XYZ file of C-alpha atoms in Angstrom:
390
model
C 0.000 0.000 0.000
C 1.421 3.361 -1.016
C 1.547 6.336 1.336
C -1.014 8.218 -0.792
C -3.459 5.326 -0.592
C -3.027 5.031 3.171
C -3.689 8.746 3.661
C -6.806 8.571 1.469
C -8.154 5.577 3.413
C -7.511 7.339 6.704
C -9.428 10.406 5.532
C -12.356 8.236 4.448
C -12.418 6.504 7.842
C -12.336 9.851 9.677
C -15.125 11.243 7.493
C -17.266 8.172 8.073
C -16.630 8.365 11.810
C -17.536 12.079 11.889
C -20.676 11.420 9.856
C -21.721 8.631 12.196
C -21.114 10.859 15.225
C -23.164 13.627 13.640
C -26.060 11.313 12.848
C -25.967 9.750 16.305
C -25.920 13.152 18.045
C -28.810 14.562 16.038
C -30.817 11.347 16.487
C -30.180 11.409 20.254
C -31.262 15.057 20.492
C -34.364 14.388 18.379
C -35.356 11.551 20.699
C -35.086 13.929 23.659
C -37.172 16.549 21.828
C -39.826 13.918 21.082
C -40.334 13.387 24.825
C -40.132 17.174 25.425
C -36.904 17.025 27.399
C -35.763 20.263 25.810
C -33.072 21.026 28.396
C -31.266 17.716 27.754
C -31.622 18.100 23.980
C -30.117 21.584 24.212
C -27.084 20.273 26.110
C -26.468 17.517 23.536
C -26.746 19.898 20.586
C -24.612 22.627 22.146
C -21.866 20.073 22.833
C -22.049 18.966 19.209
C -21.783 22.533 17.928
C -18.715 23.197 20.081
C -17.000 20.456 18.089
C -18.641 21.166 14.711
C -19.964 24.760 14.651
C -20.991 24.452 10.975
C -23.257 21.447 11.521
C -26.462 22.729 9.876
C -28.657 19.859 11.087
C -27.639 20.362 14.714
C -28.050 24.140 14.417
C -31.531 23.749 12.892
C -32.682 21.326 15.582
C -31.258 23.540 18.343
C -33.148 26.546 16.941
C -36.401 24.590 16.896
C -35.722 23.262 20.398
C -35.313 26.794 21.775
C -38.524 27.918 20.054
C -40.549 24.924 21.269
C -39.204 25.453 24.784
C -40.722 28.933 24.872
C -37.432 30.738 24.176
C -37.868 32.053 20.608
C -35.367 34.891 21.175
C -32.582 32.290 21.522
C -33.675 30.635 18.279
C -33.578 33.755 16.103
C -29.759 34.180 15.760
C -29.452 30.478 14.910
C -32.001 30.801 12.108
C -30.263 33.947 10.863
C -26.975 32.034 10.717
C -28.617 29.221 8.727
C -30.344 31.617 6.314
C -27.091 33.466 5.692
C -25.860 30.223 4.083
C -29.151 29.108 2.495
C -31.442 32.133 2.087
C -34.027 30.191 0.034
C -34.381 27.184 2.334
C -38.130 26.910 2.973
C -37.669 24.906 6.194
C -35.353 27.532 7.651
C -37.710 30.351 6.617
C -40.667 28.513 8.176
C -38.853 28.027 11.484
C -37.595 31.610 11.479
C -41.084 32.945 10.818
C -42.577 30.858 13.631
C -39.912 32.036 16.076
C -40.559 35.663 15.107
C -44.287 35.153 15.705
C -43.709 33.602 19.099
C -41.303 36.412 19.997
C -44.079 38.931 19.378
C -42.585 40.272 16.105
C -45.588 39.452 13.904
C -44.964 42.013 11.162
C -41.483 40.593 10.486
C -42.846 37.051 10.691
C -45.467 37.818 8.037
C -42.774 39.155 5.670
C -40.599 36.058 6.172
C -43.459 33.577 5.831
C -44.886 35.360 2.784
C -41.502 34.976 1.105
C -41.398 31.308 2.120
C -44.868 30.786 0.640
C -43.751 32.274 -2.671
C -40.785 29.883 -2.736
C -42.861 26.821 -1.708
C -46.557 27.502 -2.494
C -47.619 23.880 -1.790
C -45.895 23.676 1.619
C -48.987 23.438 3.841
C -47.189 24.212 7.141
C -46.115 27.607 5.800
C -49.727 28.601 5.150
C -50.688 27.525 8.669
C -47.799 29.490 10.199
C -48.723 32.560 8.159
C -52.298 32.339 9.451
C -50.992 32.103 13.006
C -48.737 35.134 12.538
C -51.586 37.199 11.141
C -54.058 36.119 13.801
C -51.518 36.721 16.573
C -51.574 40.419 15.713
C -55.088 40.672 17.114
C -55.923 40.429 20.827
C -56.910 36.943 21.907
C -60.199 37.822 23.496
C -60.969 41.465 22.909
C -64.524 42.456 22.066
C -65.419 43.223 18.475
C -64.719 46.867 17.569
C -68.407 47.774 17.177
C -70.818 44.969 17.888
C -74.054 44.765 15.887
C -75.771 43.442 19.014
C -74.562 43.729 22.610
C -73.528 40.145 23.290
C -74.033 37.987 20.208
C -71.435 39.326 17.764
C -68.989 36.775 16.293
C -65.450 36.897 17.598
C -62.314 36.910 15.441
C -60.125 33.824 15.259
C -57.829 33.171 18.214
C -54.235 32.020 17.831
C -52.139 31.545 20.959
C -48.418 32.257 20.839
C -45.532 30.551 22.608
C -44.789 33.891 24.231
C -46.938 34.383 27.330
C -49.143 37.361 26.565
C -51.134 39.413 29.051
C -53.305 42.322 27.964
C -55.487 44.888 29.706
C -57.722 47.280 27.797
C -60.343 49.920 28.529
C -62.863 50.923 25.866
C -65.917 53.170 25.612
C -68.560 53.640 22.941
C -71.395 56.033 22.225
C -74.356 55.363 19.915
C -76.741 57.998 18.566
C -80.221 56.639 17.788
C -82.806 58.372 15.665
C -86.485 58.769 16.539
C -87.569 58.979 20.144
C -84.718 56.842 21.507
C -82.066 58.282 23.803
C -78.391 57.714 23.074
C -76.700 54.501 24.209
C -73.357 54.421 26.030
C -71.107 51.607 27.176
C -67.735 50.949 28.784
C -65.609 47.795 29.135
C -62.529 46.752 31.091
C -60.934 43.627 29.568
C -58.017 41.463 30.687
C -56.594 38.319 29.068
C -53.739 35.838 29.335
C -52.718 33.446 26.551
C -49.836 31.137 25.705
C -49.530 28.498 23.024
C -50.144 24.990 24.281
C -51.348 26.208 27.674
C -54.704 27.051 29.189
C -55.604 30.702 28.626
C -58.369 32.916 29.857
C -59.973 36.333 29.763
C -62.538 38.372 31.668
C -64.347 41.680 31.340
C -66.376 44.112 33.416
C -69.096 45.865 31.405
C -71.427 48.794 31.925
C -74.205 49.922 29.559
C -76.839 52.671 29.701
C -79.969 52.497 27.522
C -83.583 53.652 27.870
C -82.556 55.625 31.007
C -81.561 52.310 32.629
C -78.167 50.920 33.617
C -76.899 47.339 33.362
C -73.523 46.183 34.695
C -72.116 42.710 34.211
C -69.141 40.425 34.064
C -67.905 38.114 31.296
C -65.299 35.352 31.458
C -63.955 32.715 29.112
C -61.287 30.052 28.712
C -59.010 29.156 25.796
C -58.451 25.406 25.934
C -55.943 24.044 23.361
C -56.641 20.560 22.045
C -53.544 19.576 20.090
C -51.793 21.907 17.678
C -54.773 22.943 15.548
C -57.902 22.750 17.739
C -59.071 25.279 20.304
C -62.106 25.112 22.601
C -63.488 28.414 23.914
C -66.255 28.306 26.555
C -67.571 31.682 27.702
C -70.218 32.919 30.139
C -71.635 36.281 31.114
C -73.828 37.460 33.972
C -75.745 40.738 34.431
C -77.366 40.805 37.902
C -80.718 42.600 37.948
C -80.638 43.003 34.171
C -83.127 45.449 32.654
C -82.314 45.064 28.952
C -79.153 42.928 28.567
C -79.243 39.123 29.089
C -79.379 38.065 32.714
C -76.840 35.447 31.669
C -75.458 33.905 28.518
C -73.366 30.834 27.792
C -71.338 30.271 24.645
C -69.301 27.281 23.480
C -66.993 27.803 20.507
C -64.647 25.374 18.751
C -61.961 26.499 16.299
C -59.726 24.596 13.889
C -56.671 25.938 12.040
C -56.370 24.444 8.562
C -53.523 24.705 6.065
C -52.894 27.578 3.644
C -54.043 30.241 6.105
C -57.618 29.012 6.679
C -59.337 28.990 10.077
C -62.826 27.644 10.716
C -65.009 27.876 13.818
C -68.520 27.178 15.075
C -70.289 28.293 18.227
C -73.559 27.796 20.086
C -74.893 30.497 22.405
C -77.954 30.837 24.584
C -78.896 34.198 26.120
C -81.571 34.603 28.804
C -83.118 38.074 28.544
C -85.598 39.421 31.118
C -88.540 38.680 28.789
C -87.339 35.815 26.564
C -84.501 33.512 25.534
C -82.406 33.841 22.376
C -80.366 30.962 20.891
C -77.780 31.408 18.175
C -75.646 29.174 15.958
C -72.659 30.832 14.270
C -70.359 29.269 11.670
C -67.273 31.215 10.560
C -64.476 30.871 8.052
C -61.433 33.131 8.094
C -58.471 33.407 5.712
C -55.087 35.047 6.320
C -52.676 35.814 3.480
C -49.806 38.247 3.302
C -51.003 41.364 5.182
C -54.697 40.649 4.613
C -57.460 39.003 6.643
C -60.941 38.132 5.369
C -63.771 36.533 7.358
C -67.379 35.502 6.879
C -69.822 34.434 9.609
C -73.282 32.975 9.141
C -75.603 33.399 12.139
C -78.877 31.590 12.699
C -80.826 33.145 15.588
C -83.880 31.569 17.181
C -86.324 33.857 18.995
C -89.789 32.663 20.047
C -89.690 29.710 17.625
C -88.729 31.889 14.653
C -85.355 31.520 12.929
C -83.498 34.554 11.566
C -80.402 34.243 9.328
C -77.691 36.900 9.485
C -74.356 37.558 7.824
C -71.119 39.246 8.889
C -68.343 39.988 6.356
C -64.979 41.538 7.206
C -61.852 42.547 5.325
C -58.804 43.960 7.107
C -55.224 44.813 6.283
C -52.301 44.820 8.697
C -49.638 47.505 8.720
C -46.660 48.238 10.896
C -46.022 45.926 13.835
C -49.452 44.691 14.868
C -51.613 47.535 13.562
C -54.706 46.855 11.448
C -57.524 48.681 9.662
C -60.637 47.041 8.249
C -64.243 47.229 7.131
C -67.206 45.187 8.390
C -70.596 44.646 6.718
C -73.612 43.134 8.507
C -76.950 42.214 6.947
C -79.873 39.822 7.389
C -81.988 39.464 10.540
C -81.076 39.326 14.214
C -82.414 39.802 17.728
C -82.621 43.534 18.504
C -83.128 45.273 21.852
C -85.943 47.799 22.139
C -87.455 49.454 25.204
C -90.212 46.825 25.414
C -87.848 43.828 25.143
C -86.158 41.741 22.454
C -87.628 41.418 18.949
C -86.513 39.980 15.603
C -85.466 42.699 13.195
C -83.862 43.262 9.818
C -80.331 44.616 10.072
C -77.860 46.200 7.694
C -74.747 48.168 8.476
C -71.247 49.228 7.510
C -68.438 49.790 9.989
C -64.777 50.772 9.994
C -62.495 49.494 12.738
C -58.836 49.475 13.555
C -55.963 49.006 15.942
C -52.952 51.287 15.933
C -49.796 50.346 17.821
C -48.176 53.618 18.868
C -45.585 52.186 21.265
C -44.061 48.772 21.750
C -46.819 47.564 24.073
C -49.532 50.198 23.694
C -52.359 50.263 21.145
C -55.340 52.445 20.312
C -58.567 50.649 19.386
C -61.149 52.564 17.351
C -64.389 52.066 15.457
C -67.065 54.043 13.669
C -70.159 52.913 11.814
C -73.860 52.972 11.035
C -76.360 50.161 11.647
C -79.919 50.275 10.363
C -82.151 48.166 12.623
C -85.044 47.765 10.160
C -88.056 49.943 11.012
C -86.956 50.286 14.635
C -84.066 52.761 14.570
C -80.772 53.675 12.950
C -77.741 53.591 15.182
C -74.623 55.681 14.498
C -71.766 54.757 16.778
C -68.190 55.544 17.644
C -65.843 53.767 20.035
C -62.294 54.121 21.282
C -60.096 52.036 23.543
C -56.601 51.809 24.956
C -54.778 48.496 25.325
C -51.579 47.597 27.188
C -49.649 44.370 26.650
C -47.433 42.938 29.385
């Protein structure tokens, strides 16, 4: 055997040994990740990278491990290192976009995931991640900007993030009614806590004045994750000594996140008013793409053995880091509150709503619109709120 041949064989043996060590290390770390022992997986991968800092597989798995362990900020520089070498790698872009979302940087995540979707349009996980990034820009349990009816309006889709998010908001609205009706006013104090994969919750204190009467109540709900794509959302509300609002209501909502940015949900609600009971079935579909969000909700309301169909259509566009502006159209029939009680009424309306982030954790909420409640009254309303994230 010549010296050249011996050297070549030695190099082949060393390469094979290194490759086997790499494969064994990554496989060992993956096994630890599979049982959610993220701390042990991190130690194994960091030891590997001390020996082989350019090991892309180990770097990629370590980045995902940090993100899954609720530490997306530690994952971001690892993804940036990987993308510096392979800027068009769809897997790296997907992981980077998810980590940005979970770190609360939704606007950047949307840009990254939109680029990934252009590179790999059939990659279903990218569409799902883009939907999550878009939905994460909205508060998890905030009230609708201007509700067509006081308690039965459909809620936007909810997507929980790995980052633990707490929010507190205060909002007020004023409605001018035509005819002989006095103006309506209302205030809300909302608080919520959400985190991906963990039980979340929210609550609100409400106060409304109508027909020279005052109703004050409390609302509370839970966000119960069921796997990666299902979410259960039970909610209840109570108004002691109610004069016009429901004395209580109970709502059960289930939501599923599909691929390619689609989210579907259905809910059942029963509301016990002082003079009657109102039941409602709502089925919603929502789509997120790039900076846009579109949603449609079909409502079927039962009041005194009559069934009234209603429709809610929304289109919104995100801008900046978490800001959004949109339009909402409502039409059909619904349960309407009048001084004598609750009646079925035609409804049609157009509303503008928005959220403007003016500081890292502060946002303005606003709304303005007109709702025609059939032959009963026309309601022109404006609302404003202030939200703080913690």
